[in-house]
Every structure is written in C-alpha cells, then in structure tokens.
Amino acid sequence: MSSPSEAVFQILLSLADEPRHGLGIAEEVERRTGRRVRLGASTLYTAIRRMNADQWIQEATAGADEDPRRRFYSLTPAGRRVLEKEAMRLDSLVRDARGKSVIPDEGRA
Amino acid sequence: MRQLMWGLYRLARRILLPRVPDRDRADMDDLVAARLAGAHSIRSAAGVWRFEFADLIRSAWRAIGARGASFSWLDIKVGARLLLRQPGLSVVALATLMIGIPVGLAPIHGVRQFETQPPVAGGERLVVMKNYDTAAQNWSRSRLYDFLNWDDMRTIELSGAVATDTFNVVAGGESQPVRGALATATLFDVFNVEPHLGRGLQPTDEVQGAPDVVVIGHGVWQSRYGGDPDVVGRLLAIAGREHQIVGVMPEGFQYPSRENLWVPLRINEATATAGRGRDVMVFGRLTVDSTIEAARAEIATLGERTAVAEVETHEHLLPDVVSYTTGLFWMPRDGLTADPAFYMMQTAALAVLLVVCTNIGMLMLARTASRTEELAVRTALGASRTRIIVQLFTESLVLSLAAASIGLAAADVVVRQTLSWLNLLTPAWVDFGITTSTTLWGLGLAALSAAVVGVVPALKVTGGKIQQNIQNAAAGRSGVRFGGLSSMLIVADIALAMLAVGIVAGAWDTQASGGLGLDAEQHLTAQFRIPGSLPGEDLATFDPDDLAARVAATQEEFATRLGAEPGFGTPAIATSLPGWDHPGEWMELEGDEALADDARPARPRVRVARVDIRYFDALEHPILGGRAFSTADLDAEASPVIVNTRFVERVLEGESALGRRFRYRDRGEEAGPWLEIVGIVGDLGMDTDNPLDAAGVYHPLEPGAVNPVRFAIRFDGAVDDATRRLRALMGEVDSTAIMSPPVPMNETVNIDRQLQNWVSLGAMAFIAAVLILSAMSLYALMSFTVAQRTREIGIRIALGAEWGGVAMTVARRAVAQLALGFVLGVPLAAWFLSATTITAPRIAIAIGVDIVVLAIVGAAACVAPTLRALRVTPTEALREG
C-alpha cells in the first residue's frame, strides 16, 4: 500500500485522540499546523468518504452536548495501524536526515 | 455578495462532484458556509471562496483520475484534426471564443491592475488619508490643515503631503512641460527608495526661506542632461524660478503617480486654516503591527474632534484611511472590487461568454451526435463513459485553449496600443498588459468553456444504454434526442441573432461623416493651463478666485498679442472646439413642460458649448439671425444663448427662434433655469459622428471661468512655423502657462474618428461572429430536429400520407419555433435599439433584414433533411425501428 497523502495523514492524526466532526477536523488541523495545512471542504469530504469505505475511520456517536446534525468520526483499529505505520516511516526518514546533519539534532533544535 | 459566492460554489459543486451523498453534501455546505460567515470582510470572504473553489476543482480532477480517465496525446491530436476537418465551424467557434474569453476577463483584469499597489518594500502598508463628506456622499478634498491634524497618528509611522501639477521647465534654453510634485521630504522615506545621485528632499528644505532645490527623475536626467553624472549642483528653471538640482531618482521612481521632478512643499502652520488653500494628497505608511482598521478607528476619533472644533468646514467630514491606489484615484473605500457595479459588470461579461459557449456547445452537440457510431465502437471496445467524456472534453479544450491563447495575446497588443493612443495618466507602475495571473484566469475560463462546450454534449450523447447506442450506430442514426430543449434553444438563438443585428445596425449608423463648417486644415487647436500652485508658494493661502483672475489676464493678453501678430487670426476660445464631441443635454421648450417625465425620447437632445463672446467672429462664422454675444451677456440674468441652424430645423421645426425660451431637463431631475435665444449661427461640428447634424446651443463664457483654456486659431503658412511661434508667444505672455502641442484641427478630428472606428470595428467583428454562430447553431439544431423525424416521416408515407401533407407537418413546427423566436427577439432588439440614437426607419430595416435572413436559414435547415426523409422508402423506415 502506498503511503497516505498529507491530507489523509492529518485527518487520521486529528482523530487520534478523540472523535471529531468535519469542521472540527479542519479546525484542529489548521490550529495544530499553524495554518500551514488548510483542508478545503471538497478535499476533506472526499478523503473522509474514501477512508470510510476503506474502513480506516467510522461514524461515531456524538456527545450529549454536541450538535446532533453533525456527523462524528473516529479511528478504526485499521486506521490507527495506518497512522502508526506512516508516523514511524516519517520518523525514520527524519532520523536519516539528522544522521546526515541535514537538520539539527533534536537536543540542539 | 456572500449569498452570490455561496450560490456559485454550490452550483459548481453540484456539477463537478455530482456523486457526493446527501449527508456529506450537507456537511460540506456547513463547513464552507461557516468559513464564509467567519470572514470579516468581503475581501477575505472572496479569499475563502477562491480557496474552496480551487479545492473543489482539484478534488474533481482527482475523482476523474481515480475513475481510470487520463488525458492522452491521441485525444489532443484527434481534437486538432477535428478542428481542421471542419474549418468553417472551427473558425467561427475560435473567433467567438477568442473574443469571448478576454471579454469575460476584462472587468476583473482591469480592476486588479488598476488596484496594484506601488512595487516597493512594504507597498501593501501604503495608505492615503482623506475626508469623506457624509452630506455629499463622496470623498472631499484634503488641505494642509488636515495633514497637520493627521500628522501624528499612532498607527501611521510616516506621513506626508503632496500636490502634483505640470510645470514649465527651462533647460538648455528650451521650455518643456514636465509633471512634478510639491512634496514633503517624507515622500522619499515612505517609498523607501534611495536616490540614484545626490540626495532626496530633506526636512530642512521645507523651511520657509530655505534655498530653492529640486530632485529630478530619471527621465528628466536622461532627456535634458543626457545622463550627465555631474548634474547635481546645476540650476534648473521651474515655472520661471531657478532651482538647484540636489538629487536624481532612479528609473521607475515616479511617485505619487507619474511625476518627474520634486520640489519641497513648504508648510506654514500659521496660514494652514480649515477648509482653505490648495488641495493636497495626504499619504502615509502603516506601522508594521497595525492594520488599516486600527488606523481608521484612530483617524475617526481625530475627525470627531475636528468636526466640533471646525463646525463650519468639517461638520460633515469623516476622515478615513484607504489603500494607496484607492486614495490616489478617489475609488470606493474598499476598492473597486468591493463595488456592486463591478460585480454587475463581471457577471454581464461572463454572461456574454456563457451565451457564446452555449451556442458553440450546440454545434458541438450536433457534431458529437453525428459521431455516435465511433463512440459506440469505443464503448464496445471497453472505454468507460468517463474516458469518452474526457476525450470529448480534451477535444474542446484544444479549441478553447487555442482561442484563449490567441485572444489574450491579441488583447495584450490591443490594450497597450489603445492606452498609448489615449495617453491616459495611469500611474507609472500600473501595466494593463496581460499578466501571468490574468493568463491563468484565462486558461481557467478556457477550461470552463471547454466543459460547457464539450462535457455537456458528451454527457448527453453518452447518456443512453450501450446496447441501444450500438444499435443506433448500426442503423446509421443518432440516439440523441433534444426534446423541448431544442425548441427553447432555437428560440433563444433567434432572439440573440435579432439583438446582434440590432447592435451591428447601431454601429453602422455611427459611420457617417462630414465637414466641420470651416477650413479645418488652416486652424490650429491647443489648450493652455495655469498651474494652481507654483514651487515656493504657500499652498495654504491658495485662492481659486486669484487663479481665475490670473487665467483671465493671461487669456486677454494672449489674445491681444496674437491679434498684433501677422499670419494669425483671433483665438476662438470654448469649452469644446469644432469637431469635438460636445456634451449633450435633454431640453424642453417653453410650453412643453407638461410632457411626462418618462417621455424623454420626445424631448430633444442638444449639444452644448460655452464660448468666448468673440468665438464666432474669431472663426469667421457669421451670425445668421439675431445678434452675437456681448460683454453685457456675461452677467445677464436672462441667460442668453445662441443656437445653430440645425436647432431651428430640428427642435423648432423651422419656426422663428429669436426670443424663444427653453431649459435643460433630464429624466427625474430638476429643470435648469430658462434660457433665451438671442442669435442663430450656421452649424459647426459638435458631434464627431455627424458633425453638421447636431442641434447645438452656445452659452457665453466668462474669461477665467475655465482652466485649461481651449482655443482654435486660424493661421497662414506652414503648420510647424505657426506652432513654434504660438508656443514662443505663450511663453512670453506667461512663462508658467502649460501649453499642449498645437495640432491642426483636421488631425484632432481624424484621431478621434480613427479610434472610434477601431472600437466599432472590433465590436462589429464580435457581434458578426456571434450572429454567424447563432445562425449556424440555428441551422444545426433545426436540421437535426427534422432529421430525427426521418422514421416518423417514412411511416407516414408508408401509411399513404401525401408528400405535401408531410412537408406541412415539418414546416409547421419550424414556423412555430421561428415565430416564437421573433416574438421574443423583435421586442428585445427594438428595446435595445430605442435606447440608442438610431432612427426608427433604420431600426425597422435592421429588424426586417434580420427576420428575412433568419427565415431563410430556418427554411434551409428544414428543406434538406425533409427531402432526405421523403426519399426514405417505407420499408427502410420501418426496418430502422
């Protein structure tokens, strides 16, 4: 399987700690990346639909105080595995780059 | 506006991502709506909209890719080959798209270029401070008093004031007008540009009594001093005053707009009083951490204080901060893109493109339908529907991209050429040529056009069942059915063609020409202007009445000196000269006041000029009846006017004119004062199109009432010699007066006509292309709908119907479609034409010709397929089922 696109990775990551709805995902990604990554509505929902079909995410029940019209999504075990695998792949890439002093060591950064 | 953006987004989403389930769609809508609602201004809402729109297109693109569709060079080759195989269709489609795409882009391109901020570091923080008059609902002038009030704002790190004008500059014994500025030294700091040589202006130069210094621009340095590196320290006479050159600015520095020299603006706080003095532009640069909103809030507080302190002059003035170019051009507060009029223009421009695309789309549909066999075979060989749609889209894309490229390249040449002709005073950094972003927009529009032109027909053609398509193909006919849509489109096409012919008739109407009523070759026209403020003068004490007195004195002296000069007549001074397009007014005669307000066409429209009391004498144009103007007329209460012979014929229908009274009155506006006719003169060109065919009115003009002063003068001998002597004489009378290059009267008229001819030629070419396109589209549609009835016709014949009877059935439907088209189109064309100056008989001819042409096209479209259908044998017709 090829590695997920950045949009997909960011969506998986934003669902890692708690279920969220579409707007919540977009806002969390924007906040966490300092607006470096902005997900457009079309990208977000086509990705969600595909991830849903691939069973990486699933619909979750909203909390009692949430707007009932919104659909919440949570990670499935398969989705979590994809996320972990991709995070580890990225981590090994970064370690390689550090080894070659392309970027400074974590301690000095 | 947000509603419009929202609607467009939803429409595009429905087209581009049709398979999104309803619940996802609702979620997406919520997200986009929340983002649009969260935008704090129209500009940032537009940013959100652009972002979401681009994202939508990217997603649609990925979705197409995921369905196994891809572009191939073969599609592009097939597209190019199809273009060549049907050259007639290709040329018409190419020509209309070539004009349609730049037309669709023109408003947004023009506005964006016009709003370009100066290309300097921190250019986006440059602002202009100005007063908004809440009573007059418009921007008001700023004076030095206002500048001093706003000089110490917390949100603005640097500010200054500048007044621009044209000055006579004498270098090397020759006097030439140069655009210059009286500026505070901060001008050079705000724009943050280092001088090429020497220094910029400094605060010490602004002190009253400091030596006169000037900083010159790169252009002056090159043209006057040949780029001499030792120019600093030399003397330059500006408006008759010697100034020492202290610096040379680098190429491209022409701020505030397109100035070429800068002298210090001296401010005397004692004389700077509210509401007095020459107007200045107050500019500044926002501090790095402030915003335009913060500056607006700050200046509003200052304004409240001034409104209380200076009730008489500032009660209705609300100071505001706007972006630099907005302020320079007195544009609406948030720029032209925030103006509803802009959106209306942009929508109209896109509507033109949509009409063009729909028509080409119809032709393509007919063409695509004739390829059913090829498409059915491709499907049978395994091509998916998406693959075929992409192929048809690529073919249209070849067409639309070719059209966009040629169209944009041509637009670039046309725009630059036209602007250099018009010699508009646009800022030095604004370039109306086609930019990269406009090209990208153009390519985007081309893709969108290709979608309308190619994808819609492709969806229609590939919509049927595969089995049926193959059967149809085997039977040699198309499976496409147009249904009620075809009738609607035929009717729309006829209406469009009617309108197009109407517009062509309008353009044709303006091609008339004629003489001016005098010997244009032996008259020079020019204008001179007395600058409102001169270097070294205190702008705060400037008084418009003083300027008017100076203009009047110069004008009188100039006329007297010319009178004594051999080979010259007397200058004929007027607000508009013979051969120019004089402004028009609607009027009503005394006794006709009862005409209803909406009866404007019933009221005559006349051309108007204000002329010096010796005007007709100077042009040797005799008074035919009544009397000429006299000095007493300048302050006469009765407002005497002189009318031309065409006025007597047209407006008074030949009745006696002298002593008759009339007044100006436009629809819905207050009537002007009564005017009394005291004299009649022969016609002198007052309308560029029909020089001797305009009813005209002349009012007496008081010396000094207008600045610049425009004049025409008769001369003997060679043009060059007369021009040189005229300039020299002007220099002797007033060395500060700026005179435009004198031009023989026949040339000014020609340039004007030439430009107008080009414009109408361009418009005619476009409309002719639209007309041909709608005629072709009409033909294609009608012949297609008839061809679809082949089987029905065959069966009727088999059942024993007469040929005549069958032909009648076909004709009945065609006639009904044509008639409905005419019923809708004729009033539309007539309504459009009645708003122009075209005469009723011409409107009738244009519409008549149009009906005949379209009826012939319609008949031709029916005859061939009907005959073909009649030749089909009943057995063949039945077998096809």
Coordinates of N, CA and C in Angstrom, one line a residue, chain A residues 22-23 26-27 30 38-46 48-50 59 68-71 73, chain B residues 9 13 17 19-21 23-24 27-28 30-32 34-35 48 51-52 55-56 58-59 62:
Chain A
G22 N -16.5 17.0 10.7 CA -15.7 17.6 9.6 C -15.1 18.9 10.0
L23 N -15.9 19.8 10.4 CA -15.4 21.2 10.7 C -14.4 21.1 11.8
A26 N -11.1 20.0 10.4 CA -10.4 21.1 9.6 C -9.8 22.1 10.6
E27 N -10.6 22.4 11.6 CA -10.1 23.5 12.6 C -8.9 23.0 13.4
E30 N -5.8 22.9 11.2 CA -5.3 24.3 10.9 C -4.6 24.8 12.1
R38 N -4.3 23.7 5.3 CA -5.7 24.1 5.3 C -6.4 23.1 4.5
L39 N -7.4 22.4 5.1 CA -8.2 21.5 4.3 C -9.4 22.1 3.7
G40 N -9.5 22.1 2.4 CA -10.8 22.6 1.7 C -11.9 21.6 2.0
A41 N -13.1 22.1 1.9 CA -14.3 21.2 2.2 C -14.3 20.0 1.2
S42 N -14.0 20.2 -0.1 CA -14.0 19.1 -1.0 C -13.0 18.0 -0.7
T43 N -11.7 18.5 -0.4 CA -10.7 17.6 -0.1 C -11.0 16.8 1.1
L44 N -11.5 17.5 2.1 CA -11.8 16.9 3.4 C -12.9 15.8 3.2
Y45 N -14.0 16.1 2.5 CA -15.1 15.1 2.5 C -14.8 14.0 1.5
T46 N -14.0 14.3 0.4 CA -13.7 13.1 -0.5 C -12.8 12.2 0.3
I48 N -12.6 11.8 3.6 CA -13.4 11.1 4.6 C -14.2 9.9 4.0
R49 N -14.8 10.2 2.8 CA -15.6 9.2 2.2 C -14.8 7.9 1.8
R50 N -13.6 8.2 1.3 CA -12.7 7.1 0.9 C -12.2 6.4 2.1
E59 N -18.2 6.1 11.6 CA -19.0 7.1 12.3 C -19.1 6.8 13.7
P68 N -26.5 17.6 17.2 CA -26.9 16.3 16.7 C -26.8 16.2 15.1
R69 N -26.9 17.4 14.5 CA -26.8 17.3 13.0 C -25.5 16.9 12.5
R70 N -24.4 17.1 13.3 CA -23.1 16.9 12.8 C -22.8 15.4 12.9
R71 N -21.9 14.9 11.9 CA -21.5 13.5 11.9 C -20.1 13.5 12.5
Y73 N -16.6 11.3 13.5 CA -15.8 10.1 13.0 C -14.8 9.8 14.0
Chain B
Y9 N -20.7 28.6 -5.6 CA -20.0 27.4 -5.1 C -20.8 26.1 -5.1
R13 N -20.2 22.8 -7.3 CA -20.1 21.6 -6.6 C -21.0 20.5 -7.1
L17 N -18.7 17.7 -8.5 CA -18.7 16.5 -7.7 C -20.2 15.9 -7.5
R19 N -21.4 13.1 -7.4 CA -21.8 11.8 -6.7 C -21.6 11.9 -5.1
V20 N -21.5 13.0 -4.6 CA -21.4 13.1 -3.1 C -22.7 12.8 -2.5
P21 N -22.8 11.9 -1.5 CA -24.1 11.6 -0.9 C -24.6 12.8 -0.2
R23 N -25.8 13.5 2.8 CA -25.4 13.9 4.1 C -24.0 14.5 4.1
D24 N -23.1 13.9 3.2 CA -21.8 14.6 3.1 C -21.9 16.0 2.5
D27 N -22.8 18.3 5.1 CA -21.7 18.6 5.9 C -20.7 19.6 5.3
M28 N -20.4 19.3 4.0 CA -19.5 20.2 3.2 C -20.1 21.6 3.2
D30 N -22.0 23.0 5.3 CA -21.9 23.6 6.6 C -20.5 24.2 6.8
L31 N -19.5 23.4 6.4 CA -18.1 23.8 6.6 C -17.8 25.1 5.8
V32 N -18.2 25.1 4.5 CA -17.9 26.3 3.6 C -18.7 27.5 4.1
A34 N -19.7 28.1 7.2 CA -19.1 28.6 8.4 C -17.9 29.4 8.1
R35 N -17.1 28.9 7.1 CA -15.9 29.7 6.8 C -16.2 31.0 6.1
V48 N -11.7 33.1 0.9 CA -12.2 31.8 1.3 C -12.8 31.1 0.1
F51 N -10.3 29.8 -2.3 CA -9.6 28.7 -1.8 C -10.5 27.4 -1.9
E52 N -11.8 27.6 -1.6 CA -12.7 26.4 -1.6 C -13.0 26.0 -3.1
D55 N -10.1 24.2 -4.4 CA -10.0 22.9 -3.8 C -11.1 21.9 -4.4
L56 N -12.2 22.5 -4.8 CA -13.3 21.8 -5.5 C -12.8 21.3 -6.8
R58 N -9.6 20.8 -7.7 CA -8.6 19.8 -7.5 C -9.3 18.4 -7.2
S59 N -10.3 18.5 -6.3 CA -10.9 17.2 -5.9 C -11.6 16.6 -7.1
R62 N -9.1 14.9 -9.2 CA -8.6 13.7 -8.6 C -9.6 12.6 -8.8

